[in-house]
Amino acid sequence: MGSMIQVKLPQKSYEIVIQPGGLDSLGARMQGLDLGKKVLIVSNPTVFPLYGDRAIAALENAGYQVCTCILPDGEGYKNLESIQKIYDVAIAQRLERSSTLVALGGGVIGDMTGFAAATWLRGINFVQVPTTLLAMVDASIGGKTGVNHPLGKNLIGAFYQPRLVLIDSEVLNSLPVREFRAGMAEVIKYGVIWDGELFAMMETQPHLDQMQYVNTPVASGETLINEILIRSCQAKADVVGKDEKEAGLRAILNYGHTIAHAVESLTGYTRVNHGEAVGMGMVAAGNIAASLGMWSEGESQRQNALIQKTGLPTQLPQDVDIDAVIDTLQLDKKVKSGKVRFILPTQIGVVTITDAVPTTTIRQVLESMQLKG
Ligand code: NAD
Ligand code: GLY
């Protein structure tokens, strides 16, 4: 049966289904949603050999006609050329307005499939089957889709919601540990910005740095990983349901991301991955809030300890130039009228948005976080 979370939206609401082993019910879950008969699975050469056959069988057993588009793996291929490849298959396979794209992969595949769905024939159905922890708790929910421009990440895109998100936590068993930890950064984010109970639950765990430690039962009867998924997805659904197009509240989902985007960009998007950068960004934002007297030192230290427990780095790489970080902040999509906006915690589970952080404070915090030679 699994757990169901509704993303309630004015136009079209949809369900997030969290079910261990749920990949095999993909076709059955899609039935009843009026998703046509033709399905194009978009995936990559890492994920498809692991889960492609099961996804195809689940769809065919439910009567769907299935075709596939396998794109190269990696953020470097999140571009318009890959979108063109999806369109090429869509035209060759005669996909219609009623047809459906299924994203089988991490956030890169999910963002691209969503963008192709948003634009092909001015919008066809799409379903998210996220296979990384980060995509399960964040990228697959909420309708932000798109690709990178050579000069900036995610600059081309559309808000376009999936019709269903199907999360099978068992596929995380094959996820490399570094990717697992990257996802835990976003989970901790929800604990700090929205769900203090999630934060407290994770604090009580002795280990959080590998899938094997979270695959264990907790008081609710769920495994810890499913409890983490349920609470994180609920947090994202709550926020997106209140502010689909980021007119206000949704910006809190960018907690830790202001500095993270600068670090990712200055390290070439490969050396430090997104989740690692978000971990560093949350440490920076927490330390800024504490030095401005907005957050207690004790809670900020609790956050940093939790990030450390997931095995994520909490210090800035030695060779990242702090002036360059501060300059890069100005290029962020979240800059409004030339002012950098920060999401800062005031207590665990509550954040505020401010553009009144002095550059001297940002500099001091970043310097204190930098690894020394
Ligand atoms: P990713 O999609 O690159 O996946 C990471 C790696 O894990 C890849 O090599 C992938 O092939 C592999 N992989 C995926 N699932 C696997 C599995 N089950 N077993 C083994 N290997 C597996 O990275 P990601 O962290 O999932 O996503 C990052 C992307 O998501 C970025 O492009 C980012 O911009 C985007 N994103 C979007 C949103 C949004 O709201 N749309 C939010 C956060 C991030
Ligand atoms: N990942 C940020 C958002 O979905 O708004």
Tab-separated table of C-alpha atoms and ligand atoms in Angstrom:
chain	number	residue	atom	x	y	z
A	1	MET	CA	0.000	0.000	0.000
A	2	GLY	CA	2.718	2.493	0.994
A	3	SER	CA	2.395	6.044	2.279
A	4	MET	CA	0.637	8.734	0.249
A	5	ILE	CA	1.316	12.429	0.441
A	6	GLN	CA	-0.800	14.887	-1.520
A	7	VAL	CA	0.767	17.902	-3.187
A	8	LYS	CA	-2.273	20.166	-3.132
A	9	LEU	CA	-2.217	22.731	-5.938
A	10	PRO	CA	-4.852	25.020	-7.421
A	11	GLN	CA	-4.547	23.553	-10.971
A	12	LYS	CA	-3.762	19.869	-10.535
A	13	SER	CA	-2.924	18.119	-7.298
A	14	TYR	CA	-0.901	14.912	-7.329
A	15	GLU	CA	0.299	12.167	-5.072
A	16	ILE	CA	3.710	11.207	-3.815
A	17	VAL	CA	3.671	7.462	-3.148
A	18	ILE	CA	6.386	6.096	-0.877
A	19	GLN	CA	6.551	2.321	-1.037
A	20	PRO	CA	9.526	0.003	-0.585
A	21	GLY	CA	9.543	-2.199	-3.705
A	22	GLY	CA	7.003	0.153	-5.291
A	23	LEU	CA	8.796	0.256	-8.646
A	24	ASP	CA	6.941	-2.921	-9.606
A	25	SER	CA	3.611	-1.126	-9.158
A	26	LEU	CA	4.496	1.781	-11.469
A	27	GLY	CA	2.017	0.874	-14.225
A	28	ALA	CA	-0.753	0.013	-11.779
A	29	ARG	CA	-0.220	3.332	-9.968
A	30	MET	CA	-0.469	5.243	-13.240
A	31	GLN	CA	-3.748	3.618	-14.218
A	32	GLY	CA	-6.690	5.817	-13.386
A	33	LEU	CA	-4.679	9.012	-13.928
A	34	ASP	CA	-5.637	9.234	-17.615
A	35	LEU	CA	-2.039	9.087	-18.836
A	36	GLY	CA	-2.576	7.702	-22.358
A	37	LYS	CA	-1.163	4.430	-23.630
A	38	LYS	CA	2.341	5.401	-24.807
A	39	VAL	CA	5.095	5.875	-22.262
A	40	LEU	CA	8.645	7.084	-22.894
A	41	ILE	CA	11.071	6.234	-20.086
A	42	VAL	CA	13.981	8.669	-19.819
A	43	SER	CA	16.973	7.331	-17.895
A	44	ASN	CA	20.755	7.026	-18.019
A	45	PRO	CA	23.334	4.211	-18.453
A	46	THR	CA	23.890	3.941	-14.685
A	47	VAL	CA	20.279	3.645	-13.538
A	48	PHE	CA	18.616	1.936	-16.502
A	49	PRO	CA	20.598	-1.341	-16.306
A	50	LEU	CA	19.690	-1.535	-12.601
A	51	TYR	CA	15.967	-0.715	-12.732
A	52	GLY	CA	14.924	-0.342	-16.376
A	53	ASP	CA	13.629	-3.901	-16.860
A	54	ARG	CA	11.451	-3.705	-13.767
A	55	ALA	CA	10.019	-0.356	-14.824
A	56	ILE	CA	9.276	-1.648	-18.338
A	57	ALA	CA	7.668	-4.851	-17.007
A	58	ALA	CA	5.531	-2.882	-14.546
A	59	LEU	CA	4.310	-0.613	-17.347
A	60	GLU	CA	3.730	-3.367	-19.912
A	61	ASN	CA	1.841	-5.478	-17.386
A	62	ALA	CA	-0.518	-2.560	-16.966
A	63	GLY	CA	-1.033	-2.343	-20.750
A	64	TYR	CA	1.272	0.552	-21.624
A	65	GLN	CA	3.355	0.677	-24.819
A	66	VAL	CA	6.889	1.516	-23.696
A	67	CYS	CA	9.869	3.125	-25.440
A	68	THR	CA	13.082	4.486	-23.952
A	69	CYS	CA	15.572	7.341	-24.241
A	70	ILE	CA	18.910	6.805	-22.473
A	71	LEU	CA	20.879	10.016	-21.953
A	72	PRO	CA	24.498	10.193	-20.817
A	73	ASP	CA	24.964	10.354	-17.046
A	74	GLY	CA	25.970	13.565	-15.304
A	75	GLU	CA	25.293	17.237	-14.638
A	76	GLY	CA	27.478	18.044	-17.678
A	77	TYR	CA	24.752	16.594	-19.910
A	78	LYS	CA	21.916	18.568	-18.332
A	79	ASN	CA	21.557	20.746	-21.401
A	80	LEU	CA	19.408	21.497	-24.423
A	81	GLU	CA	21.235	18.891	-26.494
A	82	SER	CA	19.862	16.163	-24.204
A	83	ILE	CA	16.379	17.694	-24.420
A	84	GLN	CA	16.684	17.504	-28.218
A	85	LYS	CA	17.425	13.770	-27.879
A	86	ILE	CA	14.218	13.281	-25.896
A	87	TYR	CA	12.262	15.190	-28.572
A	88	ASP	CA	13.885	13.009	-31.276
A	89	VAL	CA	12.608	9.830	-29.623
A	90	ALA	CA	9.234	11.453	-28.955
A	91	ILE	CA	8.788	12.245	-32.646
A	92	ALA	CA	10.129	8.886	-33.842
A	93	GLN	CA	7.759	7.050	-31.487
A	94	ARG	CA	4.839	9.363	-32.360
A	95	LEU	CA	4.143	10.465	-28.816
A	96	GLU	CA	0.843	12.294	-28.521
A	97	ARG	CA	-0.503	14.941	-26.166
A	98	SER	CA	-2.002	12.183	-24.060
A	99	SER	CA	1.314	10.281	-23.806
A	100	THR	CA	3.571	10.243	-20.756
A	101	LEU	CA	7.249	10.705	-20.034
A	102	VAL	CA	8.614	8.759	-17.057
A	103	ALA	CA	11.804	10.034	-15.418
A	104	LEU	CA	13.773	7.091	-14.013
A	105	GLY	CA	16.859	8.516	-12.324
A	106	GLY	CA	18.217	11.235	-10.079
A	107	GLY	CA	17.565	14.962	-10.171
A	108	VAL	CA	19.399	15.472	-13.460
A	109	ILE	CA	17.124	13.039	-15.314
A	110	GLY	CA	14.050	14.309	-13.435
A	111	ASP	CA	14.686	17.991	-14.232
A	112	MET	CA	15.328	17.258	-17.914
A	113	THR	CA	12.386	14.908	-18.353
A	114	GLY	CA	10.096	17.446	-16.714
A	115	PHE	CA	11.338	20.196	-19.015
A	116	ALA	CA	10.907	18.016	-22.113
A	117	ALA	CA	7.380	17.163	-20.923
A	118	ALA	CA	6.592	20.836	-20.309
A	119	THR	CA	7.594	21.798	-23.838
A	120	TRP	CA	6.827	18.816	-26.080
A	121	LEU	CA	3.507	19.482	-27.867
A	122	ARG	CA	3.123	22.386	-25.391
A	123	GLY	CA	2.911	20.005	-22.471
A	124	ILE	CA	2.454	16.268	-22.029
A	125	ASN	CA	2.123	14.158	-18.872
A	126	PHE	CA	5.098	13.176	-16.826
A	127	VAL	CA	5.776	10.909	-13.876
A	128	GLN	CA	8.746	11.059	-11.557
A	129	VAL	CA	10.423	7.853	-10.381
A	130	PRO	CA	13.356	9.334	-8.443
A	131	THR	CA	16.257	7.016	-7.676
A	132	THR	CA	18.563	9.216	-5.558
A	133	LEU	CA	17.748	10.370	-2.039
A	134	LEU	CA	18.128	13.987	-3.174
A	135	ALA	CA	15.648	13.520	-6.003
A	136	MET	CA	13.215	11.652	-3.727
A	137	VAL	CA	13.035	14.365	-1.087
A	138	ASP	CA	13.513	17.423	-3.252
A	139	ALA	CA	14.023	17.479	-7.026
A	140	SER	CA	11.104	15.219	-8.019
A	141	ILE	CA	8.517	17.251	-6.083
A	142	GLY	CA	7.247	20.711	-6.824
A	143	GLY	CA	7.565	21.142	-10.570
A	144	LYS	CA	10.858	22.964	-10.998
A	145	THR	CA	12.167	21.573	-14.279
A	146	GLY	CA	14.966	22.675	-16.567
A	147	VAL	CA	18.508	22.513	-17.862
A	148	ASN	CA	21.757	24.429	-17.478
A	149	HIS	CA	23.030	27.218	-19.748
A	150	PRO	CA	26.808	27.141	-20.384
A	151	LEU	CA	27.001	30.278	-18.224
A	152	GLY	CA	24.815	29.155	-15.344
A	153	LYS	CA	22.985	26.313	-13.650
A	154	ASN	CA	19.242	25.813	-14.158
A	155	LEU	CA	18.872	29.088	-16.085
A	156	ILE	CA	16.493	27.538	-18.643
A	157	GLY	CA	13.347	25.985	-17.244
A	158	ALA	CA	9.670	25.916	-16.458
A	159	PHE	CA	7.389	25.229	-13.540
A	160	TYR	CA	5.665	22.041	-14.644
A	161	GLN	CA	4.193	19.550	-12.205
A	162	PRO	CA	4.368	15.749	-12.503
A	163	ARG	CA	1.160	13.725	-12.366
A	164	LEU	CA	2.660	11.241	-9.894
A	165	VAL	CA	5.851	10.801	-7.883
A	166	LEU	CA	6.646	7.157	-7.074
A	167	ILE	CA	9.383	6.607	-4.494
A	168	ASP	CA	10.826	3.132	-3.941
A	169	SER	CA	13.315	3.460	-1.088
A	170	GLU	CA	14.836	0.042	-1.898
A	171	VAL	CA	16.607	1.482	-4.953
A	172	LEU	CA	18.739	3.513	-2.542
A	173	ASN	CA	20.624	0.303	-1.733
A	174	SER	CA	22.624	0.746	-4.939
A	175	LEU	CA	23.248	4.480	-4.490
A	176	PRO	CA	26.909	5.416	-3.942
A	177	VAL	CA	27.511	6.605	-0.379
A	178	ARG	CA	28.566	10.085	-1.503
A	179	GLU	CA	25.210	10.548	-3.257
A	180	PHE	CA	23.370	9.236	-0.187
A	181	ARG	CA	25.063	11.860	1.975
A	182	ALA	CA	24.238	14.578	-0.554
A	183	GLY	CA	20.557	13.705	-0.120
A	184	MET	CA	20.886	13.810	3.671
A	185	ALA	CA	21.843	17.495	3.366
A	186	GLU	CA	18.382	18.254	1.973
A	187	VAL	CA	16.767	16.088	4.665
A	188	ILE	CA	18.516	18.088	7.399
A	189	LYS	CA	17.366	21.234	5.591
A	190	TYR	CA	13.724	20.200	6.156
A	191	GLY	CA	14.478	19.552	9.818
A	192	VAL	CA	15.865	23.053	10.249
A	193	ILE	CA	13.351	25.016	8.152
A	194	TRP	CA	10.105	23.150	8.832
A	195	ASP	CA	10.028	19.973	10.882
A	196	GLY	CA	11.752	20.127	14.267
A	197	GLU	CA	10.560	16.563	15.048
A	198	LEU	CA	12.418	15.237	12.011
A	199	PHE	CA	15.511	17.044	13.248
A	200	ALA	CA	15.132	15.595	16.765
A	201	MET	CA	14.502	12.087	15.424
A	202	MET	CA	17.734	12.219	13.441
A	203	GLU	CA	19.647	13.591	16.415
A	204	THR	CA	18.825	10.461	18.401
A	205	GLN	CA	20.405	8.176	15.776
A	206	PRO	CA	23.982	7.024	16.364
A	207	HIS	CA	24.821	6.845	12.638
A	208	LEU	CA	23.343	8.598	9.618
A	209	ASP	CA	26.116	8.412	7.067
A	210	GLN	CA	25.126	5.280	5.146
A	211	MET	CA	21.944	3.652	3.894
A	212	GLN	CA	22.591	0.553	6.042
A	213	TYR	CA	22.184	2.633	9.227
A	214	VAL	CA	18.829	4.138	8.236
A	215	ASN	CA	17.321	0.902	6.971
A	216	THR	CA	16.310	0.058	10.545
A	217	PRO	CA	12.887	0.217	12.256
A	218	VAL	CA	11.888	3.211	14.418
A	219	ALA	CA	9.056	3.714	16.932
A	220	SER	CA	6.385	4.349	14.241
A	221	GLY	CA	6.982	0.842	12.812
A	222	GLU	CA	8.432	2.344	9.612
A	223	THR	CA	12.108	2.035	8.790
A	224	LEU	CA	14.044	5.198	9.568
A	225	ILE	CA	14.610	5.798	5.842
A	226	ASN	CA	10.869	5.645	5.133
A	227	GLU	CA	10.130	7.960	8.069
A	228	ILE	CA	12.772	10.357	6.709
A	229	LEU	CA	11.214	10.172	3.237
A	230	ILE	CA	7.663	10.657	4.520
A	231	ARG	CA	8.547	13.670	6.669
A	232	SER	CA	10.791	15.286	4.060
A	233	CYS	CA	8.270	14.845	1.244
A	234	GLN	CA	5.503	16.158	3.500
A	235	ALA	CA	7.600	19.258	4.255
A	236	LYS	CA	8.211	19.895	0.560
A	237	ALA	CA	4.544	19.247	-0.310
A	238	ASP	CA	3.393	21.643	2.435
A	239	VAL	CA	5.649	24.454	1.235
A	240	VAL	CA	4.949	23.967	-2.495
A	241	GLY	CA	1.223	23.692	-1.761
A	242	LYS	CA	1.307	27.116	-0.134
A	243	ASP	CA	3.502	28.806	-2.769
A	244	GLU	CA	3.842	26.877	-6.041
A	245	LYS	CA	5.691	29.544	-8.064
A	246	GLU	CA	7.993	30.889	-5.329
A	247	ALA	CA	6.220	34.195	-4.745
A	248	GLY	CA	7.334	34.095	-1.100
A	249	LEU	CA	7.382	31.127	1.267
A	250	ARG	CA	8.916	28.616	-1.195
A	251	ALA	CA	12.183	30.562	-0.999
A	252	ILE	CA	12.790	28.919	2.394
A	253	LEU	CA	13.587	25.703	0.486
A	254	ASN	CA	16.725	27.517	-0.605
A	255	TYR	CA	18.091	27.439	2.959
A	256	GLY	CA	21.846	26.940	2.702
A	257	HIS	CA	21.668	27.239	-1.092
A	258	THR	CA	22.841	30.854	-1.449
A	259	ILE	CA	26.410	30.063	-0.430
A	260	ALA	CA	26.113	26.505	-1.777
A	261	HIS	CA	25.572	27.719	-5.341
A	262	ALA	CA	28.643	29.959	-5.086
A	263	VAL	CA	30.789	27.078	-3.773
A	264	GLU	CA	29.492	24.689	-6.456
A	265	SER	CA	30.168	27.186	-9.200
A	266	LEU	CA	33.659	28.074	-7.932
A	267	THR	CA	34.629	24.399	-7.667
A	268	GLY	CA	33.388	23.587	-11.176
A	269	TYR	CA	30.224	21.637	-10.170
A	270	THR	CA	32.139	18.373	-9.790
A	271	ARG	CA	34.657	18.524	-6.959
A	272	VAL	CA	32.003	19.546	-4.414
A	273	ASN	CA	28.582	18.082	-5.225
A	274	HIS	CA	25.277	19.882	-4.602
A	275	GLY	CA	24.485	18.217	-1.281
A	276	GLU	CA	27.996	18.780	0.053
A	277	ALA	CA	27.750	22.438	-0.913
A	278	VAL	CA	24.317	22.673	0.762
A	279	GLY	CA	25.831	21.208	3.941
A	280	MET	CA	28.509	23.915	3.913
A	281	GLY	CA	25.886	26.541	3.062
A	282	MET	CA	23.711	25.516	6.016
A	283	VAL	CA	26.692	25.684	8.375
A	284	ALA	CA	27.451	29.176	7.005
A	285	ALA	CA	23.826	30.356	7.245
A	286	GLY	CA	23.497	28.952	10.778
A	287	ASN	CA	26.725	30.606	11.879
A	288	ILE	CA	25.603	33.911	10.306
A	289	ALA	CA	22.273	33.696	12.158
A	290	ALA	CA	24.100	32.949	15.417
A	291	SER	CA	26.587	35.796	14.974
A	292	LEU	CA	23.721	38.213	14.258
A	293	GLY	CA	22.064	37.038	17.497
A	294	MET	CA	19.066	35.646	15.581
A	295	TRP	CA	19.697	31.991	16.476
A	296	SER	CA	21.071	30.486	19.657
A	297	GLU	CA	24.671	29.316	19.503
A	298	GLY	CA	23.537	25.982	21.024
A	299	GLU	CA	21.009	25.200	18.267
A	300	SER	CA	23.422	26.261	15.549
A	301	GLN	CA	25.990	23.825	16.995
A	302	ARG	CA	23.332	21.085	17.085
A	303	GLN	CA	22.722	21.653	13.384
A	304	ASN	CA	26.435	21.477	12.604
A	305	ALA	CA	26.803	18.270	14.632
A	306	LEU	CA	23.933	16.664	12.715
A	307	ILE	CA	25.504	17.624	9.376
A	308	GLN	CA	28.776	16.122	10.577
A	309	LYS	CA	26.995	12.927	11.590
A	310	THR	CA	25.894	12.384	7.988
A	311	GLY	CA	29.543	12.455	6.936
A	312	LEU	CA	29.133	15.685	4.970
A	313	PRO	CA	32.002	18.180	5.078
A	314	THR	CA	31.320	21.224	7.276
A	315	GLN	CA	34.357	23.277	6.280
A	316	LEU	CA	35.068	25.197	3.095
A	317	PRO	CA	37.794	23.796	0.838
A	318	GLN	CA	41.121	25.513	1.400
A	319	ASP	CA	41.416	26.829	-2.152
A	320	VAL	CA	37.997	28.499	-2.396
A	321	ASP	CA	38.584	32.237	-2.597
A	322	ILE	CA	36.285	33.985	-0.111
A	323	ASP	CA	36.167	37.219	-2.134
A	324	ALA	CA	35.095	35.181	-5.131
A	325	VAL	CA	32.326	33.551	-3.042
A	326	ILE	CA	31.076	36.987	-1.991
A	327	ASP	CA	31.168	38.256	-5.607
A	328	THR	CA	29.395	35.126	-6.855
A	329	LEU	CA	26.560	35.639	-4.350
A	330	GLN	CA	25.556	38.689	-6.423
A	331	LEU	CA	24.890	36.446	-9.447
A	332	ASP	CA	22.476	34.199	-7.568
A	333	LYS	CA	18.945	33.845	-8.966
A	334	LYS	CA	17.677	34.860	-5.532
A	335	VAL	CA	19.298	38.333	-5.602
A	336	LYS	CA	16.553	40.974	-5.541
A	337	SER	CA	17.317	44.634	-6.347
A	338	GLY	CA	21.039	43.928	-5.907
A	339	LYS	CA	20.586	42.535	-2.376
A	340	VAL	CA	21.546	38.985	-1.476
A	341	ARG	CA	18.729	37.213	0.322
A	342	PHE	CA	19.533	34.775	3.096
A	343	ILE	CA	17.280	32.227	4.740
A	344	LEU	CA	18.284	32.214	8.403
A	345	PRO	CA	17.051	29.976	11.221
A	346	THR	CA	15.591	31.513	14.346
A	347	GLN	CA	14.882	28.159	16.017
A	348	ILE	CA	15.002	24.560	14.878
A	349	GLY	CA	12.020	24.218	12.546
A	350	VAL	CA	11.636	27.961	11.882
A	351	VAL	CA	13.466	30.283	9.471
A	352	THR	CA	13.167	33.869	8.331
A	353	ILE	CA	14.157	35.563	5.063
A	354	THR	CA	16.395	38.623	5.195
A	355	ASP	CA	18.495	40.745	2.865
A	356	ALA	CA	20.138	42.627	5.751
A	357	VAL	CA	23.245	40.514	6.329
A	358	PRO	CA	26.377	42.710	6.409
A	359	THR	CA	29.124	41.558	4.044
A	360	THR	CA	31.583	41.730	6.955
A	361	THR	CA	29.561	39.058	8.789
A	362	ILE	CA	29.476	36.816	5.716
A	363	ARG	CA	33.230	37.218	5.329
A	364	GLN	CA	33.980	36.489	9.014
A	365	VAL	CA	31.832	33.361	8.978
A	366	LEU	CA	33.325	32.042	5.739
A	367	GLU	CA	36.876	32.692	6.970
A	368	SER	CA	36.163	30.850	10.201
A	369	MET	CA	34.851	27.863	8.202
A	370	GLN	CA	37.757	27.528	5.822
A	371	LEU	CA	40.130	24.576	6.104
A	372	LYS	CA	43.594	25.852	6.977
A	373	GLY	CA	46.741	24.594	5.239
B	1	NAD	P1	22.169	12.893	-10.313
B	1	NAD	O1	20.869	12.857	-10.985
B	1	NAD	O2	23.349	13.316	-11.110
B	1	NAD	O3	22.453	11.458	-9.653
B	1	NAD	C1	23.663	11.241	-8.984
B	1	NAD	C2	24.370	9.972	-9.499
B	1	NAD	O4	23.726	8.841	-8.947
B	1	NAD	C3	24.323	9.800	-11.001
B	1	NAD	O5	25.543	9.285	-11.454
B	1	NAD	C4	23.207	8.792	-11.185
B	1	NAD	O6	23.313	8.078	-12.388
B	1	NAD	C5	23.418	7.913	-9.994
B	1	NAD	N1	22.248	7.184	-9.532
B	1	NAD	C6	20.973	7.636	-9.453
B	1	NAD	N2	20.213	6.738	-8.824
B	1	NAD	C7	20.984	5.683	-8.539
B	1	NAD	C8	20.755	4.446	-7.876
B	1	NAD	N3	19.582	4.152	-7.329
B	1	NAD	N4	21.780	3.587	-7.778
B	1	NAD	C9	23.025	3.902	-8.278
B	1	NAD	N5	23.316	5.069	-8.862
B	1	NAD	C10	22.301	5.941	-8.985
B	1	NAD	O7	22.149	13.850	-9.030
B	1	NAD	P2	21.018	14.222	-7.964
B	1	NAD	O8	21.759	14.613	-6.761
B	1	NAD	O9	19.961	13.200	-7.879
B	1	NAD	O10	20.341	15.516	-8.596
B	1	NAD	C11	21.048	16.705	-8.789
B	1	NAD	C12	20.273	17.532	-9.786
B	1	NAD	O11	18.997	17.831	-9.254
B	1	NAD	C13	20.934	18.864	-10.100
B	1	NAD	O12	20.932	19.057	-11.488
B	1	NAD	C14	20.036	19.879	-9.417
B	1	NAD	O13	19.999	21.116	-10.088
B	1	NAD	C15	18.704	19.194	-9.467
B	1	NAD	N6	17.778	19.609	-8.410
B	1	NAD	C16	16.537	19.992	-8.781
B	1	NAD	C17	15.624	20.380	-7.833
B	1	NAD	C18	14.232	20.765	-8.241
B	1	NAD	O14	13.480	21.261	-7.416
B	1	NAD	N7	13.853	20.508	-9.480
B	1	NAD	C19	15.975	20.375	-6.480
B	1	NAD	C20	17.242	19.944	-6.122
B	1	NAD	C21	18.150	19.565	-7.108
B	2	GLY	N1	14.666	22.927	-4.501
B	2	GLY	C1	14.046	24.184	-4.229
B	2	GLY	C2	12.618	24.237	-4.676
B	2	GLY	O1	12.072	23.274	-5.136
B	2	GLY	O2	12.023	25.263	-4.593
